[in-house]
PDB file of C-alpha atoms and ligand atoms in Angstrom:
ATOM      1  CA  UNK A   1      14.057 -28.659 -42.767  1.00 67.00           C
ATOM      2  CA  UNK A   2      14.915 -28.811 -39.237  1.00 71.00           C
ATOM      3  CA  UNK A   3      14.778 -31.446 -36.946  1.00 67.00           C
ATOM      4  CA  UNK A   4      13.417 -31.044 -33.379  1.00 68.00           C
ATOM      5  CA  UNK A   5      14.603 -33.279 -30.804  1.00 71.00           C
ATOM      6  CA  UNK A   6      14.381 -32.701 -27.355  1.00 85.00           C
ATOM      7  CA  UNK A   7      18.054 -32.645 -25.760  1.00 94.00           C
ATOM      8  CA  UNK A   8      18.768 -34.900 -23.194  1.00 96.00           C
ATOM      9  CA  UNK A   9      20.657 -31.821 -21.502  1.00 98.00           C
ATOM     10  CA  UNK A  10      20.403 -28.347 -21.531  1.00 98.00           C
ATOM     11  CA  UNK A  11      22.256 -25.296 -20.176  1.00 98.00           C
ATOM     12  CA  UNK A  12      22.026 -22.459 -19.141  1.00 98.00           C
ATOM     13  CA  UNK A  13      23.420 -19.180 -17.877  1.00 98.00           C
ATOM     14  CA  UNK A  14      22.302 -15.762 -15.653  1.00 98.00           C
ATOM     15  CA  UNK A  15      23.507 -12.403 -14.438  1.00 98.00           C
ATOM     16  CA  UNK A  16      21.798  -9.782 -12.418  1.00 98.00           C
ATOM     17  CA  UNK A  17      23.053  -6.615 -10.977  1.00 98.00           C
ATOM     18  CA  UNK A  18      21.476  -4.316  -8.022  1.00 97.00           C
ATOM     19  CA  UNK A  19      22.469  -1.109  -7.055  1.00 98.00           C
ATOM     20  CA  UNK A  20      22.955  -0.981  -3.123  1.00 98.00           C
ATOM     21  CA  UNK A  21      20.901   1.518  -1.569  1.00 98.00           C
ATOM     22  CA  UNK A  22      20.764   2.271   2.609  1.00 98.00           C
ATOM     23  CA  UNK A  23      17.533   0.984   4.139  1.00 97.00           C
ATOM     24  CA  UNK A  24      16.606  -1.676   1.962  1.00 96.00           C
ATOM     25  CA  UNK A  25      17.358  -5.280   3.158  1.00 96.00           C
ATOM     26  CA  UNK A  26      19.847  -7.385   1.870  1.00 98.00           C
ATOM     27  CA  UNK A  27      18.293 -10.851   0.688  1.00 97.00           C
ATOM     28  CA  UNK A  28      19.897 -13.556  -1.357  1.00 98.00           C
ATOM     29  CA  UNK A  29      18.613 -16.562  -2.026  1.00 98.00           C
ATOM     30  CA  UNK A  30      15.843 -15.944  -0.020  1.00 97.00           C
ATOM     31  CA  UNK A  31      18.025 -15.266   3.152  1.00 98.00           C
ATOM     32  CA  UNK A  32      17.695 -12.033   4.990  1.00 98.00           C
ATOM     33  CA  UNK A  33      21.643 -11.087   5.150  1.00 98.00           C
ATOM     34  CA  UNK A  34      22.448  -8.890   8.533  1.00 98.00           C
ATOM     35  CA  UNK A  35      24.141  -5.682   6.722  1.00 98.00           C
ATOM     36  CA  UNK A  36      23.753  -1.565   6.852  1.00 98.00           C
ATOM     37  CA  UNK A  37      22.372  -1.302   3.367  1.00 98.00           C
ATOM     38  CA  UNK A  38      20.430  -3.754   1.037  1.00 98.00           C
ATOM     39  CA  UNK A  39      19.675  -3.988  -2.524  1.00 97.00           C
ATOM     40  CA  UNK A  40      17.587  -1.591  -4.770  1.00 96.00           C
ATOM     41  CA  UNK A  41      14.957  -3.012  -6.941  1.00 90.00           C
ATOM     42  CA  UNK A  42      11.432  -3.998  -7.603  1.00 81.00           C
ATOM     43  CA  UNK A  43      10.383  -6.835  -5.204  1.00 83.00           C
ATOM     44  CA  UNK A  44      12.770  -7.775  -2.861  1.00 92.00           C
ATOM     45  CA  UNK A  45      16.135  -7.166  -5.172  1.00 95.00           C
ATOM     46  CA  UNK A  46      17.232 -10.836  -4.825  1.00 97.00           C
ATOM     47  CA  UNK A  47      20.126 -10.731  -6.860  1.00 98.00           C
ATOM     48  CA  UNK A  48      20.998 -14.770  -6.466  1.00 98.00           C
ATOM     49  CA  UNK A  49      17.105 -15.564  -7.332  1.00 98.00           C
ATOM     50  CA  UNK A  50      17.374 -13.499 -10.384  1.00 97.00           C
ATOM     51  CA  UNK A  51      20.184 -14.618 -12.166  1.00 98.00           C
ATOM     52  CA  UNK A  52      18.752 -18.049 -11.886  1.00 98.00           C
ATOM     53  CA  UNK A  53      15.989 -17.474 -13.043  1.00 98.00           C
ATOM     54  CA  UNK A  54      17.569 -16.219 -16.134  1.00 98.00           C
ATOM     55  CA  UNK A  55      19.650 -18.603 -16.229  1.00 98.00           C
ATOM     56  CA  UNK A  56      16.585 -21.399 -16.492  1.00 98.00           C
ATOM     57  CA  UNK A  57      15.284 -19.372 -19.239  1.00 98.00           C
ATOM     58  CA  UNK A  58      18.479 -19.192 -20.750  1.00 98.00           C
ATOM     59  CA  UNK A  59      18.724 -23.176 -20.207  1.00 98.00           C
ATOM     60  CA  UNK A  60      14.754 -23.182 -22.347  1.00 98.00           C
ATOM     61  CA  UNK A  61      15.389 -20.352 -24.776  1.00 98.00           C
ATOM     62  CA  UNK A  62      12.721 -18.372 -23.282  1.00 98.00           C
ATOM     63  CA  UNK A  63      13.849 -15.419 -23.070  1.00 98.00           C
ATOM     64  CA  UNK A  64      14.746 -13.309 -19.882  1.00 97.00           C
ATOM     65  CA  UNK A  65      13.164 -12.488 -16.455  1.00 96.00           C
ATOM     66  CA  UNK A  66      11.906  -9.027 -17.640  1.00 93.00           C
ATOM     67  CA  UNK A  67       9.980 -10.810 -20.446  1.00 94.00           C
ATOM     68  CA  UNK A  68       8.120 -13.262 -18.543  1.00 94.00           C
ATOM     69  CA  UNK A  69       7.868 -10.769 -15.216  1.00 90.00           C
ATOM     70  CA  UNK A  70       7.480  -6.775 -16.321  1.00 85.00           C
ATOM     71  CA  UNK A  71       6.625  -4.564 -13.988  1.00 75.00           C
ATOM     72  CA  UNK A  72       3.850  -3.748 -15.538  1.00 81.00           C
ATOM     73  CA  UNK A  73       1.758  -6.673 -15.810  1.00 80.00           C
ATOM     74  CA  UNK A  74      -0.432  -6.563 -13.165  1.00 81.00           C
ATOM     75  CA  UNK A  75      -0.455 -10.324 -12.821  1.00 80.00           C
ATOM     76  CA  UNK A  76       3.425  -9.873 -11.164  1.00 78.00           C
ATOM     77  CA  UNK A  77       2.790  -7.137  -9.178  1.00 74.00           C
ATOM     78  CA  UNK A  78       4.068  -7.346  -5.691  1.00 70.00           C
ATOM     79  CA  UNK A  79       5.361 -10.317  -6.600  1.00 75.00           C
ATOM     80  CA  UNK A  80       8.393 -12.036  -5.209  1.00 87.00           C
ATOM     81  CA  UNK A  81      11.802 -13.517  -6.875  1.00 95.00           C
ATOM     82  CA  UNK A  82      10.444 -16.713  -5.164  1.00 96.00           C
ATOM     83  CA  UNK A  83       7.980 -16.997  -7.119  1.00 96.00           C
ATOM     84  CA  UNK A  84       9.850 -15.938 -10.522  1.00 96.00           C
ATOM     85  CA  UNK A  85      12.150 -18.732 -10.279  1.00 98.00           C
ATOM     86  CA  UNK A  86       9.539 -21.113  -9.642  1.00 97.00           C
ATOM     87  CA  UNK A  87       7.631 -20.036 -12.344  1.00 97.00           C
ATOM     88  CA  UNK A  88      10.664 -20.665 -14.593  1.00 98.00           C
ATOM     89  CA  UNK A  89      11.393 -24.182 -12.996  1.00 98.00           C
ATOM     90  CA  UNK A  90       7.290 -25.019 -14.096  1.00 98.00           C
ATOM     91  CA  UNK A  91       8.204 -23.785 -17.503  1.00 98.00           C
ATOM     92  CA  UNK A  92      11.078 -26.274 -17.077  1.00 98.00           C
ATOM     93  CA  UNK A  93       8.968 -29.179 -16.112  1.00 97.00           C
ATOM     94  CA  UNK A  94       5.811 -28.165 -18.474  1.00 97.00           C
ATOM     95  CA  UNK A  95       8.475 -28.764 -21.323  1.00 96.00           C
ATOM     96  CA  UNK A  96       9.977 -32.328 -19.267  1.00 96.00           C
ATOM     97  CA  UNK A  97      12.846 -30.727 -17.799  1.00 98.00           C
ATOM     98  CA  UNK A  98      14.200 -31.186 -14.832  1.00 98.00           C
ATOM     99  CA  UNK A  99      16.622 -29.257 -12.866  1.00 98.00           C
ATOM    100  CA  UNK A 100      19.823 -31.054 -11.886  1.00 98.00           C
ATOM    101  CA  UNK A 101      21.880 -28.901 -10.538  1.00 98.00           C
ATOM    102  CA  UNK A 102      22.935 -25.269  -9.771  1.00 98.00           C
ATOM    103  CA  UNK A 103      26.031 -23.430  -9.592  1.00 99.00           C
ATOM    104  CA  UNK A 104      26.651 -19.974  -8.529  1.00 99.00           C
ATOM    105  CA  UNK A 105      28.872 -16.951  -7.547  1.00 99.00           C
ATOM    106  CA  UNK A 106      27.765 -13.292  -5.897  1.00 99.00           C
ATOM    107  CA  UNK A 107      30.133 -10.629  -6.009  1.00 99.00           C
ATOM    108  CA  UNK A 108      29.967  -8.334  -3.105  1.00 99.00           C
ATOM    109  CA  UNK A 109      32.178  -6.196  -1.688  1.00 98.00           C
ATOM    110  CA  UNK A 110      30.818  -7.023   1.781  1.00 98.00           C
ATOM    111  CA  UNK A 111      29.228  -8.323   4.010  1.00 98.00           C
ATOM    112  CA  UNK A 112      31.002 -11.153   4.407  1.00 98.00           C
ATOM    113  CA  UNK A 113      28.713 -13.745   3.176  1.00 98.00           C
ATOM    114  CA  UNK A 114      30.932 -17.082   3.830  1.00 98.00           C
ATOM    115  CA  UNK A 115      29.128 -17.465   7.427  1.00 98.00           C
ATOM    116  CA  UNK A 116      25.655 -17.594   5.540  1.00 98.00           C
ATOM    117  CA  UNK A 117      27.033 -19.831   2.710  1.00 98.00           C
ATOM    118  CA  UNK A 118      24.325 -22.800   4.383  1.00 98.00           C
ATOM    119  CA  UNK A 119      21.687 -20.886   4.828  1.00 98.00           C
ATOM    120  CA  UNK A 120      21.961 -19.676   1.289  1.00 98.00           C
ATOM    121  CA  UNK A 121      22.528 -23.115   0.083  1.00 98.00           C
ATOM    122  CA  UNK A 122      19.503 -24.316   1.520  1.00 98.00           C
ATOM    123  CA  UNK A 123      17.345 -21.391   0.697  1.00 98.00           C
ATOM    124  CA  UNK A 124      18.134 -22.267  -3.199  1.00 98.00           C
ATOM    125  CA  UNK A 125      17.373 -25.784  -2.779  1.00 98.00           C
ATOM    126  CA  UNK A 126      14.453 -24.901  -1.144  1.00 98.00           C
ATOM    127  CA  UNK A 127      13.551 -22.423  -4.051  1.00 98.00           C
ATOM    128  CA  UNK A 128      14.795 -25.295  -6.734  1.00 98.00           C
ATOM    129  CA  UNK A 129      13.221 -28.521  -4.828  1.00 98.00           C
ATOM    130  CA  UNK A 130      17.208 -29.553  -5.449  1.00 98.00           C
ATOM    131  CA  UNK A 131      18.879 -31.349  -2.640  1.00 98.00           C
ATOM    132  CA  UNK A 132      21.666 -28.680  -0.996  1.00 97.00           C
ATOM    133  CA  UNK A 133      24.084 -31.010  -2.532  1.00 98.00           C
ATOM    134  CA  UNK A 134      23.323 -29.951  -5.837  1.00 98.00           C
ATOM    135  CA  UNK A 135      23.881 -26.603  -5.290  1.00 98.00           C
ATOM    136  CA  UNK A 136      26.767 -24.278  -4.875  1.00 98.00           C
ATOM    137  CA  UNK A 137      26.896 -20.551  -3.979  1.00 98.00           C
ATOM    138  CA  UNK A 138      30.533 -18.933  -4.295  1.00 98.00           C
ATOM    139  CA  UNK A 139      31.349 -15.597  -3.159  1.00 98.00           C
ATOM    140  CA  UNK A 140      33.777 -13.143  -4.164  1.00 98.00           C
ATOM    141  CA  UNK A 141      34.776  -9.646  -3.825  1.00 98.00           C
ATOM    142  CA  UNK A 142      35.747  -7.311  -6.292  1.00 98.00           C
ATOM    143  CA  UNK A 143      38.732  -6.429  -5.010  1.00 98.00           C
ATOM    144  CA  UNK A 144      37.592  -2.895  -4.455  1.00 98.00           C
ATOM    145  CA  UNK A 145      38.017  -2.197  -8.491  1.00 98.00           C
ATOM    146  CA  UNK A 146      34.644  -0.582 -10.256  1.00 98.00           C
ATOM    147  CA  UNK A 147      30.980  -0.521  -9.155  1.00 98.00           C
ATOM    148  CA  UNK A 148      30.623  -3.766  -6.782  1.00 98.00           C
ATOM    149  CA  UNK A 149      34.321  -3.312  -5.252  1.00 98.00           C
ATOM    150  CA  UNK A 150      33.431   0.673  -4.338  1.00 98.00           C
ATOM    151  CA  UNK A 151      30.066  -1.063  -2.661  1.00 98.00           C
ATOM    152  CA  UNK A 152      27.769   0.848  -4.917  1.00 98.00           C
ATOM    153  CA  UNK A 153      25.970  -2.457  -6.279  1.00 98.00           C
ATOM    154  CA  UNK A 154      25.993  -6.552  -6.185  1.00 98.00           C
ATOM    155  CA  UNK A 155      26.025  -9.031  -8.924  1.00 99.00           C
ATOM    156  CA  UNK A 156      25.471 -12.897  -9.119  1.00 99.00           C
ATOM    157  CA  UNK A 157      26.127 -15.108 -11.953  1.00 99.00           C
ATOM    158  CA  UNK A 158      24.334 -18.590 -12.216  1.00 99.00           C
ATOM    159  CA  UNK A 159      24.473 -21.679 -14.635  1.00 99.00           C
ATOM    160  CA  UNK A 160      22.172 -24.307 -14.342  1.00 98.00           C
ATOM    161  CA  UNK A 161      21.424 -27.922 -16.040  1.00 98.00           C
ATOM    162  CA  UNK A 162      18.372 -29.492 -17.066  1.00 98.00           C
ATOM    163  CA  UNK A 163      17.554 -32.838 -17.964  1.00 98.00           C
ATOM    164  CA  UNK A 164      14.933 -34.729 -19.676  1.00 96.00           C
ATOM    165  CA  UNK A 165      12.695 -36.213 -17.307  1.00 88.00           C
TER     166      UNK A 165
HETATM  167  O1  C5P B   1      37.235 -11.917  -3.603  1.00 88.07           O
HETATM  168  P1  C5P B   1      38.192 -12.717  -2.808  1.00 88.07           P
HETATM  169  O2  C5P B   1      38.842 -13.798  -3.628  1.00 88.07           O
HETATM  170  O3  C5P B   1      39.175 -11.862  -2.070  1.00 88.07           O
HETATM  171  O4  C5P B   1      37.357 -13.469  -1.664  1.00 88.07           O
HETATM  172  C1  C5P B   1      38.031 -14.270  -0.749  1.00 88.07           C
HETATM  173  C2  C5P B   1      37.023 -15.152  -0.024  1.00 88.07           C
HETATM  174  O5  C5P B   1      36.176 -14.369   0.802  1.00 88.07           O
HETATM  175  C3  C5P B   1      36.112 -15.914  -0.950  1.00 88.07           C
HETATM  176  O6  C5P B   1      36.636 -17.184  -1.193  1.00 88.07           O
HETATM  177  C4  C5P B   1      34.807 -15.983  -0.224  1.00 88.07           C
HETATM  178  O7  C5P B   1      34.604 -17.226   0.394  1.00 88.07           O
HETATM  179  C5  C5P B   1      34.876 -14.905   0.829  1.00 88.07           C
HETATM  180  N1  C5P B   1      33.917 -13.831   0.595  1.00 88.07           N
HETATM  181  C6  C5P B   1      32.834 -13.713   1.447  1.00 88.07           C
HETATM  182  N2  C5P B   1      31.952 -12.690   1.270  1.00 88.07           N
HETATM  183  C7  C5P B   1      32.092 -11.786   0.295  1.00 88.07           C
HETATM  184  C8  C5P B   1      33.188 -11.910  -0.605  1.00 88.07           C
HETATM  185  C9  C5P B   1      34.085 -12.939  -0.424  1.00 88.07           C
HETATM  186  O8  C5P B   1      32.654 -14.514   2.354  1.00 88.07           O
HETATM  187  N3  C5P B   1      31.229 -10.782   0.201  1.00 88.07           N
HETATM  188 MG1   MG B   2      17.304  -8.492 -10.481  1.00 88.07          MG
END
């Protein structure tokens, strides 16, 4: 029979992808981006927000963003990937987890983000209730190779760790 214990650490991993698509905005982590084209998507396409969110789940074994959010349910319609990744953080807490930190990358062809790395930053650690020290947002193109380097979408990749309260 097995044991349960709850794990003084847990981990946990995302990925999202958006198509880019002319006159949507461009918003990651929370942070309008000044570009020519944005993100496609339900809500507002926050690619960052996403794969965090996932990767919280991951971190809980609950499952994925579409599970907890479909389209759908009427309950998350219209709502924002704000509020999906605090929902997962309250999942977090509800089991006595707390966040400790977050570490990211977006791949984007361009914009070049590296000017809005501290607004990013912050608008995580806003989203988390982390300090901005505990979070890091890396960029990185795609070196012009497949769907994100010929500017046709954007991906982000996230692992997070929780702690026992
Ligand atoms: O992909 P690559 O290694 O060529 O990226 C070089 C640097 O450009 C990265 O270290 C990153 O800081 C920056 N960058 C950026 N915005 C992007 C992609 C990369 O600021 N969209
Ligand atoms: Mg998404």
């Amino acid at each position: 029979m097995p044991v349960t214990l709850i794990a003084p650490f847990r981990i946990g991993q995302g990925w999202d992808s958006h198509r880019t698509e002319v006159g949507r905005a461009l918003i990651l982590g929370g942070v309008q981006i000044p570009s020519d084209f944005g993100l496609a998507g339900h809500s507002d396409a926050d690619v960052l927000f996403h794969a965090v969110t996932d990767a919280v789940l991951g971190a809980l074994s609950l499952g994925d963003i579409g599970m907890h959010f479909p389209d759908t349910a009427p309950e998350w319609k219209g709502a924002g990937s704000l509020q999906f990744l605090q929902h997962a953080i309250k999942l977090a807490s509800d089991r006595g987890y707390q966040l400790v930190n977050v570490d990211s990358t977006i791949v984007l062809e361009r914009p070049k983000l590296k000017d809005f790395r501290p607004a990013i930053r912050q608008g995580l650690a806003h989203a988390t209730g982390l300090a901005a020290e505990q979070v890091s947002v890396k960029f990185k193109t795609a070196e012009k190779v497949g769907p994100v380097g010929e500017g046709r979408s954007c991906e982000a990749q996230a692992v997070v760790l929780l702690a026992a309260a």
